[in-house]
Coordinates of C-alpha atoms and ligand atoms in Angstrom, one line a residue:
Chain A
M1 CA 47.4 -45.3 -60.8
I2 CA 49.1 -42.9 -63.3
S3 CA 47.7 -39.0 -62.4
W4 CA 47.6 -37.3 -66.1
R5 CA 46.5 -34.7 -64.1
S6 CA 49.1 -34.0 -62.7
T7 CA 51.7 -35.2 -65.8
W8 CA 49.7 -32.7 -67.5
S9 CA 50.4 -29.6 -64.9
I10 CA 54.1 -30.5 -65.3
Y11 CA 54.0 -30.6 -68.5
T12 CA 52.4 -27.0 -69.6
R13 CA 54.4 -25.9 -66.6
E14 CA 57.7 -26.5 -68.4
L15 CA 56.3 -25.3 -71.4
M16 CA 55.6 -22.3 -69.6
R17 CA 59.2 -21.8 -68.7
F18 CA 60.2 -22.4 -72.0
L19 CA 58.4 -19.9 -73.0
R20 CA 59.4 -16.6 -70.7
T21 CA 63.1 -17.2 -72.9
A22 CA 61.1 -18.1 -75.8
F23 CA 63.0 -15.4 -78.0
Q24 CA 65.8 -16.5 -77.5
S25 CA 65.5 -20.0 -77.9
V26 CA 63.4 -19.1 -81.4
L27 CA 66.7 -17.0 -81.9
A28 CA 69.4 -18.4 -81.5
P29 CA 68.9 -21.8 -83.9
V30 CA 67.7 -20.0 -86.7
L31 CA 70.7 -18.0 -86.5
T32 CA 73.2 -20.6 -86.0
T33 CA 72.2 -22.7 -88.0
S34 CA 71.9 -19.7 -90.8
L35 CA 75.6 -19.2 -89.9
Y36 CA 76.7 -22.9 -90.6
F37 CA 74.2 -22.6 -93.7
I38 CA 76.5 -19.4 -95.2
V39 CA 80.3 -20.8 -94.4
F40 CA 79.4 -24.2 -95.3
G41 CA 76.7 -24.5 -97.3
A42 CA 77.1 -21.8 -99.8
A43 CA 80.7 -20.5 -98.9
I44 CA 82.7 -23.5 -99.5
G45 CA 79.5 -26.6 -100.3
G46 CA 80.2 -24.3 -103.5
R47 CA 83.1 -26.3 -104.1
M48 CA 82.8 -29.5 -102.6
P49 CA 80.9 -32.5 -104.7
D50 CA 77.9 -33.9 -104.3
L51 CA 78.1 -36.7 -101.4
G52 CA 75.7 -40.0 -102.2
G53 CA 74.3 -38.6 -104.7
V54 CA 73.4 -35.7 -102.7
D55 CA 74.4 -31.7 -102.2
Y56 CA 76.8 -30.5 -100.0
G57 CA 74.4 -28.3 -98.8
A58 CA 71.6 -30.5 -98.1
F59 CA 73.9 -33.2 -97.4
I60 CA 74.5 -31.4 -94.1
I61 CA 71.6 -30.7 -92.7
P62 CA 70.2 -33.9 -91.0
G63 CA 73.7 -33.4 -89.2
L64 CA 73.8 -29.7 -88.1
L65 CA 69.5 -30.2 -87.7
M66 CA 70.7 -33.0 -84.7
L67 CA 74.2 -30.5 -83.4
T68 CA 71.1 -28.6 -82.2
L69 CA 68.5 -30.9 -80.7
L70 CA 71.4 -32.8 -79.5
G71 CA 73.0 -30.2 -77.6
E72 CA 69.5 -28.2 -77.2
T73 CA 68.1 -31.7 -75.3
T74 CA 69.9 -32.7 -73.5
S75 CA 70.3 -28.6 -71.7
N76 CA 66.4 -28.2 -71.5
S77 CA 66.1 -31.4 -69.7
S78 CA 69.0 -30.8 -67.8
F79 CA 67.9 -27.8 -66.3
G80 CA 64.2 -28.4 -66.1
I81 CA 65.1 -30.7 -63.7
Y82 CA 68.4 -29.4 -61.6
M83 CA 67.1 -25.7 -61.6
P84 CA 64.2 -27.5 -59.1
R85 CA 67.1 -29.2 -57.3
F86 CA 69.4 -26.1 -57.1
T87 CA 66.2 -23.4 -55.9
G88 CA 65.0 -25.9 -53.7
T89 CA 61.4 -25.6 -55.5
I90 CA 62.2 -29.6 -55.8
Y91 CA 59.6 -30.1 -51.9
E92 CA 56.9 -29.8 -54.3
L93 CA 57.8 -32.5 -56.8
L94 CA 59.0 -34.9 -54.0
S95 CA 55.7 -34.4 -51.8
A96 CA 53.5 -34.7 -54.5
P97 CA 51.4 -38.1 -55.0
V98 CA 53.1 -38.1 -57.9
G99 CA 55.9 -41.2 -59.7
V100 CA 58.6 -42.4 -62.0
A101 CA 56.0 -41.8 -64.2
E102 CA 53.7 -38.7 -64.5
T103 CA 58.0 -37.3 -63.6
L104 CA 59.2 -38.3 -67.4
L105 CA 56.0 -37.6 -69.2
G106 CA 55.7 -34.0 -68.1
F107 CA 59.3 -32.6 -67.7
V108 CA 60.7 -34.9 -70.8
G109 CA 57.4 -34.5 -72.8
A110 CA 58.2 -31.5 -72.2
A111 CA 61.8 -30.9 -73.5
M112 CA 61.0 -33.7 -76.3
T113 CA 58.1 -30.6 -77.5
K114 CA 60.5 -27.6 -77.3
S115 CA 62.3 -30.3 -79.3
L116 CA 60.0 -31.4 -81.9
L117 CA 59.7 -27.0 -82.8
L118 CA 62.8 -26.1 -82.5
A119 CA 63.8 -28.9 -85.1
A120 CA 61.0 -27.3 -87.5
I121 CA 62.5 -23.9 -86.9
I122 CA 65.5 -25.6 -88.1
L123 CA 64.1 -26.7 -90.8
V124 CA 62.5 -24.0 -92.3
T125 CA 65.5 -21.7 -91.5
A126 CA 67.2 -24.3 -93.5
R127 CA 65.5 -24.9 -96.7
L128 CA 65.9 -21.1 -97.1
F129 CA 69.8 -21.8 -98.2
V130 CA 69.1 -25.1 -99.8
D131 CA 66.8 -27.3 -102.3
Y132 CA 65.8 -30.1 -100.2
S133 CA 63.3 -33.1 -100.4
I134 CA 63.0 -36.1 -97.6
A135 CA 62.7 -39.3 -98.8
H136 CA 60.7 -40.4 -95.8
P137 CA 59.0 -37.7 -93.5
V138 CA 57.0 -40.1 -91.1
L139 CA 60.1 -42.0 -90.9
A140 CA 62.0 -38.9 -89.9
V141 CA 59.5 -37.3 -87.4
L142 CA 60.0 -40.6 -85.6
Y143 CA 63.6 -41.4 -85.2
I144 CA 63.4 -37.3 -84.4
M145 CA 61.3 -37.7 -81.8
L146 CA 62.6 -40.6 -80.5
V147 CA 66.2 -39.6 -79.9
A148 CA 64.5 -35.7 -78.9
S149 CA 63.5 -38.8 -75.8
A150 CA 66.4 -40.5 -75.3
F151 CA 68.1 -37.1 -74.9
S152 CA 65.5 -35.7 -72.7
L153 CA 66.0 -38.8 -70.5
F154 CA 70.3 -37.8 -70.8
G155 CA 69.7 -34.7 -69.7
F156 CA 67.2 -35.3 -67.1
I157 CA 69.7 -37.5 -65.3
L158 CA 72.6 -35.4 -65.8
G159 CA 70.6 -32.6 -63.9
I160 CA 70.2 -34.7 -61.1
W161 CA 73.3 -36.0 -61.1
A162 CA 75.4 -32.7 -61.5
D163 CA 75.8 -31.2 -58.3
N164 CA 76.9 -28.1 -59.5
F165 CA 76.0 -25.4 -63.2
E166 CA 79.9 -26.3 -63.9
K167 CA 78.8 -30.0 -63.9
L168 CA 75.5 -29.4 -65.3
G169 CA 77.8 -27.8 -68.3
I170 CA 80.6 -30.0 -68.5
I171 CA 79.2 -33.4 -70.2
P172 CA 77.7 -31.1 -73.9
M173 CA 81.0 -28.7 -73.7
L174 CA 83.0 -32.0 -73.7
F175 CA 81.5 -34.7 -75.9
L176 CA 77.9 -34.3 -77.0
T177 CA 79.7 -31.0 -79.3
P178 CA 83.0 -32.5 -80.4
L179 CA 81.3 -35.4 -81.1
T180 CA 79.1 -34.7 -82.8
F181 CA 81.5 -32.5 -85.1
L182 CA 83.3 -35.2 -85.1
G183 CA 80.8 -38.0 -86.2
G184 CA 80.2 -37.0 -89.8
T185 CA 78.2 -33.8 -89.7
F186 CA 79.7 -32.2 -91.7
Y187 CA 81.5 -35.4 -94.2
S188 CA 80.7 -39.3 -95.0
I189 CA 82.6 -41.8 -92.6
D190 CA 83.5 -42.7 -96.2
M191 CA 85.8 -39.5 -96.9
L192 CA 88.0 -40.6 -94.2
P193 CA 91.3 -42.0 -94.8
K194 CA 92.3 -45.5 -93.1
P195 CA 92.1 -45.9 -89.7
W196 CA 89.7 -42.9 -88.4
D197 CA 86.8 -44.4 -90.4
T198 CA 87.2 -47.1 -88.6
I199 CA 87.8 -45.8 -85.2
A200 CA 85.0 -43.2 -85.6
L201 CA 82.8 -46.0 -85.2
A202 CA 83.0 -46.7 -81.8
N203 CA 82.2 -43.0 -81.8
P204 CA 78.0 -43.8 -81.6
I205 CA 77.5 -39.7 -82.6
V206 CA 78.0 -41.1 -85.9
Y207 CA 74.9 -43.2 -85.9
L208 CA 72.4 -40.6 -85.1
V209 CA 74.0 -38.8 -87.7
S210 CA 73.7 -41.7 -90.1
G211 CA 70.6 -42.7 -89.2
L212 CA 68.8 -39.4 -89.5
R213 CA 70.2 -38.7 -93.3
W214 CA 69.2 -42.0 -94.5
T215 CA 65.3 -40.9 -93.6
F216 CA 66.3 -37.8 -95.6
Y217 CA 67.7 -38.9 -97.9
G218 CA 68.2 -42.8 -98.5
S219 CA 71.4 -43.5 -97.7
S220 CA 74.1 -43.1 -95.8
D221 CA 77.8 -44.8 -93.7
V222 CA 75.6 -47.2 -91.4
D223 CA 72.3 -49.0 -91.7
I224 CA 69.5 -47.6 -90.4
G225 CA 68.9 -50.4 -89.2
V226 CA 72.0 -50.3 -86.5
S227 CA 70.8 -46.5 -86.1
F228 CA 67.2 -47.2 -84.9
A229 CA 69.0 -50.0 -82.8
I230 CA 71.3 -48.1 -81.1
T231 CA 68.6 -45.4 -80.1
L232 CA 66.5 -47.6 -78.7
G233 CA 69.2 -49.0 -76.7
F234 CA 70.7 -45.8 -75.5
L235 CA 66.4 -45.0 -74.6
A236 CA 66.1 -48.0 -72.8
F237 CA 70.0 -47.3 -71.2
C238 CA 67.8 -44.2 -69.8
V239 CA 65.1 -45.5 -68.4
A240 CA 67.0 -47.6 -66.4
V241 CA 68.4 -45.9 -65.0
I242 CA 66.1 -43.7 -64.2
A243 CA 63.8 -46.3 -62.8
Y244 CA 67.1 -46.9 -60.7
I245 CA 67.4 -43.1 -59.4
F246 CA 64.2 -42.9 -58.7
R247 CA 63.0 -46.3 -56.5
T248 CA 67.0 -45.4 -55.0
G249 CA 66.0 -41.2 -54.7
W250 CA 69.5 -40.9 -55.4
R251 CA 70.0 -36.6 -55.1
L252 CA 66.3 -36.5 -54.5
R253 CA 65.7 -37.4 -51.7
A254 CA 68.5 -36.7 -48.1
Chain B
M1 CA 40.5 -38.9 -30.8
E2 CA 41.5 -40.7 -34.0
P3 CA 44.6 -39.9 -34.8
I4 CA 45.9 -38.4 -38.4
L5 CA 49.5 -39.9 -38.1
E6 CA 51.0 -42.4 -36.4
L7 CA 55.2 -42.8 -36.3
A8 CA 56.3 -45.3 -34.3
G9 CA 59.9 -45.5 -34.0
L10 CA 61.2 -43.4 -37.3
S11 CA 65.3 -42.7 -36.9
K12 CA 66.7 -41.2 -39.5
V13 CA 71.2 -41.4 -40.3
Y14 CA 71.9 -38.9 -42.6
P15 CA 75.2 -40.2 -44.9
G16 CA 78.2 -39.0 -42.4
G17 CA 77.2 -40.6 -39.9
L18 CA 74.6 -38.2 -38.3
K19 CA 71.2 -39.4 -36.3
A20 CA 68.9 -37.1 -36.8
L21 CA 66.1 -38.4 -35.3
D22 CA 66.2 -41.2 -32.9
D23 CA 63.3 -43.9 -31.9
V24 CA 61.0 -41.2 -32.6
D25 CA 57.0 -42.0 -31.2
L26 CA 54.5 -40.0 -31.9
T27 CA 50.9 -39.8 -32.4
I28 CA 49.1 -36.6 -34.4
R29 CA 45.1 -36.5 -33.1
K30 CA 42.4 -35.0 -36.1
G31 CA 42.0 -31.4 -36.1
E32 CA 44.4 -30.5 -33.2
I33 CA 47.6 -27.8 -34.0
F34 CA 50.9 -29.3 -32.5
A35 CA 53.4 -28.1 -32.2
L36 CA 57.3 -29.6 -32.4
L37 CA 59.6 -27.1 -30.2
G38 CA 63.5 -27.6 -30.4
P39 CA 66.1 -25.9 -31.2
N40 CA 68.4 -25.1 -35.0
G41 CA 69.5 -29.1 -35.7
A42 CA 67.2 -31.2 -33.1
G43 CA 65.2 -32.7 -36.3
K44 CA 62.5 -30.9 -37.2
T45 CA 62.9 -29.6 -40.9
T46 CA 63.8 -33.9 -40.6
L47 CA 61.3 -35.3 -39.2
I48 CA 58.4 -33.5 -41.6
G49 CA 60.7 -34.6 -44.5
A50 CA 59.9 -37.9 -43.5
V51 CA 56.0 -37.7 -44.0
C52 CA 57.0 -35.6 -46.6
G53 CA 58.9 -37.9 -48.5
L54 CA 61.9 -35.5 -49.2
V55 CA 63.6 -37.0 -46.4
R56 CA 64.6 -41.0 -46.6
P57 CA 63.8 -43.2 -43.0
S58 CA 66.3 -45.5 -41.5
A59 CA 64.2 -46.9 -39.2
G60 CA 60.2 -46.9 -38.6
T61 CA 57.4 -46.3 -40.5
I62 CA 55.1 -43.8 -41.4
T63 CA 51.1 -44.1 -41.1
A64 CA 49.3 -40.9 -42.0
F65 CA 45.4 -41.6 -42.7
G66 CA 45.9 -45.3 -41.8
H67 CA 48.3 -45.1 -45.1
D68 CA 51.2 -47.0 -44.9
M69 CA 53.3 -44.5 -46.4
A70 CA 55.8 -47.0 -47.7
R71 CA 53.2 -48.8 -50.1
D72 CA 50.8 -46.2 -50.4
W73 CA 52.5 -42.8 -50.7
R74 CA 50.2 -41.7 -53.0
R75 CA 46.9 -41.4 -51.8
A76 CA 48.2 -40.5 -48.2
R77 CA 50.7 -38.0 -49.4
S78 CA 47.5 -36.2 -51.6
R79 CA 45.8 -35.2 -48.6
I80 CA 48.9 -33.5 -46.6
G81 CA 50.3 -30.3 -47.6
L82 CA 54.0 -28.5 -47.0
V83 CA 55.0 -25.4 -46.1
P84 CA 58.6 -25.8 -46.2
Q85 CA 61.3 -23.7 -44.0
E86 CA 63.2 -21.9 -47.4
L87 CA 61.9 -19.8 -49.0
S88 CA 61.8 -21.4 -52.1
T89 CA 59.4 -21.1 -55.1
D90 CA 59.3 -19.7 -59.1
M91 CA 60.5 -16.8 -58.7
F92 CA 59.5 -16.0 -61.8
E93 CA 56.0 -16.4 -61.6
P94 CA 52.7 -14.7 -61.3
V95 CA 50.8 -15.2 -57.6
E96 CA 47.7 -17.0 -59.1
R97 CA 48.6 -19.3 -61.7
A98 CA 51.8 -20.8 -59.1
V99 CA 49.1 -21.7 -56.4
S100 CA 46.6 -23.3 -60.1
Y101 CA 50.2 -25.4 -61.1
S102 CA 50.4 -26.6 -56.8
R103 CA 46.5 -27.5 -57.3
G104 CA 47.2 -29.4 -60.5
L105 CA 50.6 -31.4 -59.3
F106 CA 48.4 -32.5 -56.7
G107 CA 45.8 -34.2 -59.4
L108 CA 42.8 -31.8 -58.0
A109 CA 40.9 -30.8 -61.1
P110 CA 41.0 -26.1 -61.7
D111 CA 39.1 -24.5 -59.3
K112 CA 39.3 -21.3 -60.0
A113 CA 36.6 -20.5 -57.4
R114 CA 38.5 -22.3 -54.4
I115 CA 41.8 -20.8 -55.4
E116 CA 40.4 -17.3 -55.6
E117 CA 39.1 -18.6 -52.4
I118 CA 42.4 -18.9 -50.8
L119 CA 43.9 -16.1 -51.9
R120 CA 41.6 -14.0 -50.7
S121 CA 42.1 -15.8 -47.0
L122 CA 45.8 -15.0 -47.2
S123 CA 45.3 -11.4 -48.4
L124 CA 47.1 -12.2 -52.0
W125 CA 43.5 -11.9 -54.5
E126 CA 45.1 -8.0 -55.0
K127 CA 48.2 -9.9 -55.1
R128 CA 47.2 -12.6 -57.8
D129 CA 49.1 -11.2 -61.0
E130 CA 52.4 -9.9 -59.1
R131 CA 55.9 -12.3 -60.0
I132 CA 56.2 -13.6 -56.6
M133 CA 59.1 -12.3 -57.0
A134 CA 57.9 -8.6 -56.7
L135 CA 56.5 -9.5 -52.9
S136 CA 57.6 -8.5 -49.8
G137 CA 59.2 -11.9 -47.4
G138 CA 55.8 -11.9 -45.7
M139 CA 54.3 -12.3 -48.7
K140 CA 56.0 -14.9 -49.9
R141 CA 55.7 -17.0 -47.1
R142 CA 51.6 -17.1 -47.7
V143 CA 52.1 -18.2 -51.6
L144 CA 54.2 -21.5 -49.8
I145 CA 51.5 -21.5 -47.3
A146 CA 48.4 -20.9 -50.4
K147 CA 50.0 -23.9 -52.4
A148 CA 50.9 -25.9 -49.4
L149 CA 46.4 -25.2 -49.5
A150 CA 45.4 -25.0 -52.9
H151 CA 44.8 -29.4 -53.1
E152 CA 43.1 -29.1 -49.9
P153 CA 44.9 -30.9 -47.1
D154 CA 43.6 -32.4 -44.4
L155 CA 47.4 -32.6 -42.6
L156 CA 49.0 -29.7 -43.0
F157 CA 52.7 -29.5 -42.1
L158 CA 54.2 -25.5 -41.1
D159 CA 58.2 -25.3 -41.0
E160 CA 59.0 -22.3 -38.8
P161 CA 56.5 -20.7 -40.8
T162 CA 57.7 -17.1 -38.8
A163 CA 61.0 -17.4 -38.8
G164 CA 62.3 -14.2 -39.4
V165 CA 59.3 -12.6 -39.6
D166 CA 58.2 -9.3 -37.2
V167 CA 56.4 -9.6 -34.9
E168 CA 53.6 -8.0 -36.3
L169 CA 53.6 -10.5 -39.6
R170 CA 53.6 -12.9 -37.1
K171 CA 50.8 -11.7 -35.0
G172 CA 49.2 -12.4 -38.9
M173 CA 50.8 -15.6 -39.3
W174 CA 49.2 -16.7 -36.0
A175 CA 45.5 -15.5 -37.1
V176 CA 45.9 -16.9 -40.4
I177 CA 46.7 -20.6 -39.1
D178 CA 43.8 -20.0 -36.6
S179 CA 41.6 -19.8 -39.4
M180 CA 43.2 -23.5 -40.9
R181 CA 42.3 -25.4 -37.8
E182 CA 39.0 -23.7 -37.8
R183 CA 38.4 -25.4 -41.4
G184 CA 39.2 -28.0 -39.5
V185 CA 42.7 -29.4 -41.0
T186 CA 44.9 -30.6 -38.7
I187 CA 48.9 -28.6 -38.3
I188 CA 51.8 -29.6 -37.2
L189 CA 54.1 -26.3 -36.8
T190 CA 57.7 -26.6 -36.1
T191 CA 59.0 -23.7 -34.3
H192 CA 62.2 -22.6 -31.8
Y193 CA 60.2 -19.7 -30.4
L194 CA 58.4 -20.5 -27.6
E195 CA 56.0 -18.5 -27.9
E196 CA 54.1 -19.4 -31.1
A197 CA 53.9 -22.8 -29.6
E198 CA 52.3 -21.9 -26.0
M199 CA 50.3 -19.3 -28.0
M200 CA 49.6 -22.0 -30.9
A201 CA 49.3 -25.2 -30.0
D202 CA 47.2 -27.5 -28.4
R203 CA 50.3 -30.3 -27.4
V204 CA 53.6 -29.3 -27.9
G205 CA 56.4 -31.8 -27.6
I206 CA 60.5 -31.4 -27.2
I207 CA 62.6 -32.2 -29.9
N208 CA 66.5 -32.0 -29.5
R209 CA 69.1 -34.4 -31.4
G210 CA 66.2 -36.1 -32.7
K211 CA 65.6 -37.4 -29.8
L212 CA 61.7 -36.7 -28.6
L213 CA 61.6 -35.5 -24.9
M214 CA 58.0 -35.2 -24.0
V215 CA 54.9 -35.1 -25.5
D216 CA 51.8 -33.1 -23.5
E217 CA 49.3 -30.8 -23.9
K218 CA 50.4 -27.9 -23.8
D219 CA 48.3 -27.4 -20.3
A220 CA 49.0 -30.4 -19.2
M221 CA 52.4 -29.5 -19.8
M222 CA 52.5 -26.2 -17.8
A223 CA 50.7 -27.9 -14.7
R224 CA 53.3 -30.2 -14.7
L225 CA 56.3 -28.8 -15.0
G226 CA 54.7 -25.2 -14.5
R227 CA 56.1 -23.1 -11.4
T228 CA 55.2 -20.0 -9.7
E229 CA 57.9 -17.4 -9.2
A230 CA 56.9 -15.2 -6.0
H231 CA 60.3 -12.6 -4.6
I232 CA 59.0 -10.8 -1.8
T233 CA 61.3 -8.0 -0.5
L234 CA 61.2 -7.4 2.9
A235 CA 61.5 -4.2 5.1
R236 CA 63.3 -6.1 8.0
P237 CA 65.9 -9.2 7.2
L238 CA 64.6 -12.3 9.0
D239 CA 67.0 -14.9 10.2
M240 CA 64.5 -17.3 9.9
I241 CA 61.4 -18.6 8.7
P242 CA 58.7 -17.5 10.5
P243 CA 56.2 -20.4 11.9
A244 CA 53.4 -18.9 10.1
I245 CA 54.6 -19.2 7.2
A246 CA 56.6 -22.6 7.2
K247 CA 53.3 -24.4 5.2
F248 CA 54.7 -22.4 2.4
P249 CA 57.1 -23.6 -0.6
V250 CA 59.7 -20.4 0.6
E251 CA 63.4 -19.9 1.5
L252 CA 65.1 -16.7 2.6
E253 CA 67.4 -15.5 0.1
A254 CA 70.0 -12.5 0.1
D255 CA 71.0 -12.2 3.5
G256 CA 67.0 -12.7 4.5
A257 CA 66.4 -9.5 2.8
S258 CA 63.6 -11.2 0.8
L259 CA 61.5 -14.0 0.6
C260 CA 60.9 -16.9 -2.1
Y261 CA 58.3 -18.8 -3.1
R262 CA 57.8 -21.0 -5.6
G263 CA 54.9 -23.1 -6.1
G264 CA 52.1 -23.8 -7.9
D265 CA 51.4 -26.5 -11.0
G266 CA 50.8 -23.3 -14.1
T267 CA 46.9 -23.7 -13.2
G268 CA 46.6 -20.7 -10.9
K269 CA 47.0 -22.5 -7.7
G270 CA 50.8 -20.5 -7.0
K271 CA 49.3 -17.7 -7.4
A272 CA 46.4 -18.3 -4.8
E273 CA 49.3 -19.9 -2.9
V274 CA 51.7 -15.8 -3.2
A275 CA 48.3 -13.8 -2.1
E276 CA 47.6 -16.7 1.1
L277 CA 51.6 -16.1 2.0
T278 CA 51.2 -12.3 1.7
K279 CA 47.4 -12.4 3.9
A280 CA 49.9 -14.6 6.6
L281 CA 53.0 -12.4 6.5
I282 CA 50.8 -9.2 7.4
G283 CA 49.1 -11.6 10.2
S284 CA 51.9 -12.2 12.0
G285 CA 53.4 -8.7 11.4
I286 CA 56.0 -8.5 8.9
D287 CA 56.0 -6.0 6.4
F288 CA 57.6 -6.3 3.5
T289 CA 57.6 -3.2 0.4
G290 CA 58.2 -5.7 -2.9
I291 CA 56.1 -8.7 -4.8
E292 CA 56.9 -9.5 -7.6
T293 CA 55.0 -12.5 -9.3
R294 CA 56.0 -14.0 -12.1
E295 CA 54.7 -17.5 -14.1
S296 CA 57.4 -19.7 -15.7
S297 CA 56.9 -19.7 -19.6
L298 CA 57.4 -22.8 -22.0
E299 CA 61.3 -21.3 -22.5
D300 CA 61.5 -22.5 -18.9
I301 CA 60.4 -25.8 -19.2
F302 CA 62.4 -25.7 -22.0
V303 CA 66.0 -25.0 -21.0
S304 CA 64.7 -27.3 -17.7
L305 CA 64.5 -30.3 -19.8
L306 CA 67.2 -29.8 -22.1
G307 CA 69.5 -29.1 -19.0
E308 CA 68.5 -32.6 -17.3
E309 CA 69.2 -34.2 -20.9
G310 CA 72.3 -32.7 -21.5
G311 CA 73.4 -33.6 -17.8
A312 CA 72.2 -37.2 -18.7
A313 CA 73.9 -37.5 -21.8
Ligands
ADP1 N1 71.1 -33.3 -46.2 C1 71.5 -33.5 -44.3 N2 72.5 -34.5 -45.2 C2 73.5 -34.3 -44.3 N3 72.9 -34.2 -41.9 C3 72.1 -33.5 -42.8 C4 71.2 -33.3 -42.9 N4 69.6 -31.8 -43.6 C5 70.0 -32.1 -42.0 N5 71.5 -32.7 -41.6 C6 71.4 -32.2 -40.8 O1 70.8 -32.8 -39.2 C7 70.4 -32.0 -38.2 C8 68.9 -32.0 -37.6 O2 69.3 -31.0 -38.8 P1 67.0 -30.4 -39.0 O3 66.7 -31.6 -38.7 O4 67.3 -29.8 -40.6 O5 66.8 -30.0 -38.0 P2 66.0 -28.7 -37.4 O6 65.1 -28.6 -38.4 O7 65.3 -29.2 -36.1 O8 66.5 -27.2 -37.6 C9 71.5 -31.6 -37.8 O9 72.6 -31.3 -37.6 C10 71.2 -30.7 -39.8 O10 72.5 -30.9 -40.0
MG2 MG1 64.7 -26.3 -39.2

């Protein structure tokens, strides 16, 4: 039986932790997004043709959203579980009558909530620079939630795997950010010369950016079904890894 | 008395091959204070970790409140509290919120009155809104105790509650532990201060290199291993033990300049015998200039036990 009280306690405490640094957590994405829009939307975007019938400034919104979302969600979630391991406060969680369900719903739920808040902030900020409308708002929210939960889980795994701060930062820095940049944030895959347009499809982030772009503007580089399937597959993979971690106690219990 | 915790054949081999617990059998009774005594690295923290879910046992079973820990851990853990050896807690969190969180984490409904009572009993109520990092070391330790008590456990583990704490605070801690016992909480504490075990415990277990060497009532252990030692400085050296005192366990020391008595059993029998001995000395006209008596402490017992074990190994 899952304990909802325990889950709620973990969840609210994680959010509280987030609120302690709320100013920074909100300001940073607002600032970054604004900078991107000033540079890419206004300065460069003015000279760019529309992409698939979408104004360039609007075109980059889903990609920028994804860029921030993946980075912030992963780092929030990984810090959330890494810090207690690092400081030793994890003893309390490990000695409590809570299992994988409460831990995940609590930690990952909180990371997800932060991500959704962040997404809302970015979309509002973008609105200040570009006029856009969302073709499938419900699907867009669903898709953002799906991606946020998948990367919260991914961050959780990262936070358990890492045994120093360096490792904690290395995956987002070495893989996530470059792959997102190369994943069609600022351009359409079609624009790449052969054979790079095909090679680009090996980058999983392409499907995430493309999927979100579809929910925004109704058209994208890859089929929306494929995007959903890949995101769901990644989510399932993370859940399986975490189930394994909890069953064996890997890096959690001595 | 009914057992609250039973360890059977409990072993822990850490990756790398270190055997931190070696086939430990132990039964803890309801309502007692049990002191686990051993030097650093003996396996005390590992034993606590195994019960509390921080360490995965390599072999053996743990039964708490009749629940098998391996299967029924949820129900068992909800009744166990742990105060860890290290002062690890979120230092940015205010005291009261940290304690309320612990209660919620263990699945209990919020209860302001109960939290207030716990904080007051630990003299933390005035500090309830302070961030934990602003508190002194002794207070931080008490916050960890408050957190462990927040879900009203029936069994409480205190891992070296007074390590690195000065004498005054240590006495304060003993008072806290006493009051918890009065509330009916069963307490298992680890320590390497023998005085602490002697002061606090009903029963004592001695552990070294993962082996539980001896478990007994503190008083029985004292009776079994306790000794009275008396050194009597003689006015004039003796060549041999006079027949009048031959029935006592005495020896001549320092070329006959002093007489040493070693006997008794830690129940006071030794002191009485020393009194007898002095009367016998006076009766037979043997003059003496000083008497020094000493009851052996747990420390002596401990040292001799570890010595035996070391010799056998
Ligand atoms: N996580 C661990 N991995 C490997 N060895 C450990 C670990 N924790 C403790 N040990 C070793 O196990 C032994 C017992 O440690 P511990 O239970 O902490 O002893 P105590 O609490 O009595 O000082 C020590 O030799 C210690 O170095
Ligand atoms: Mg220890």
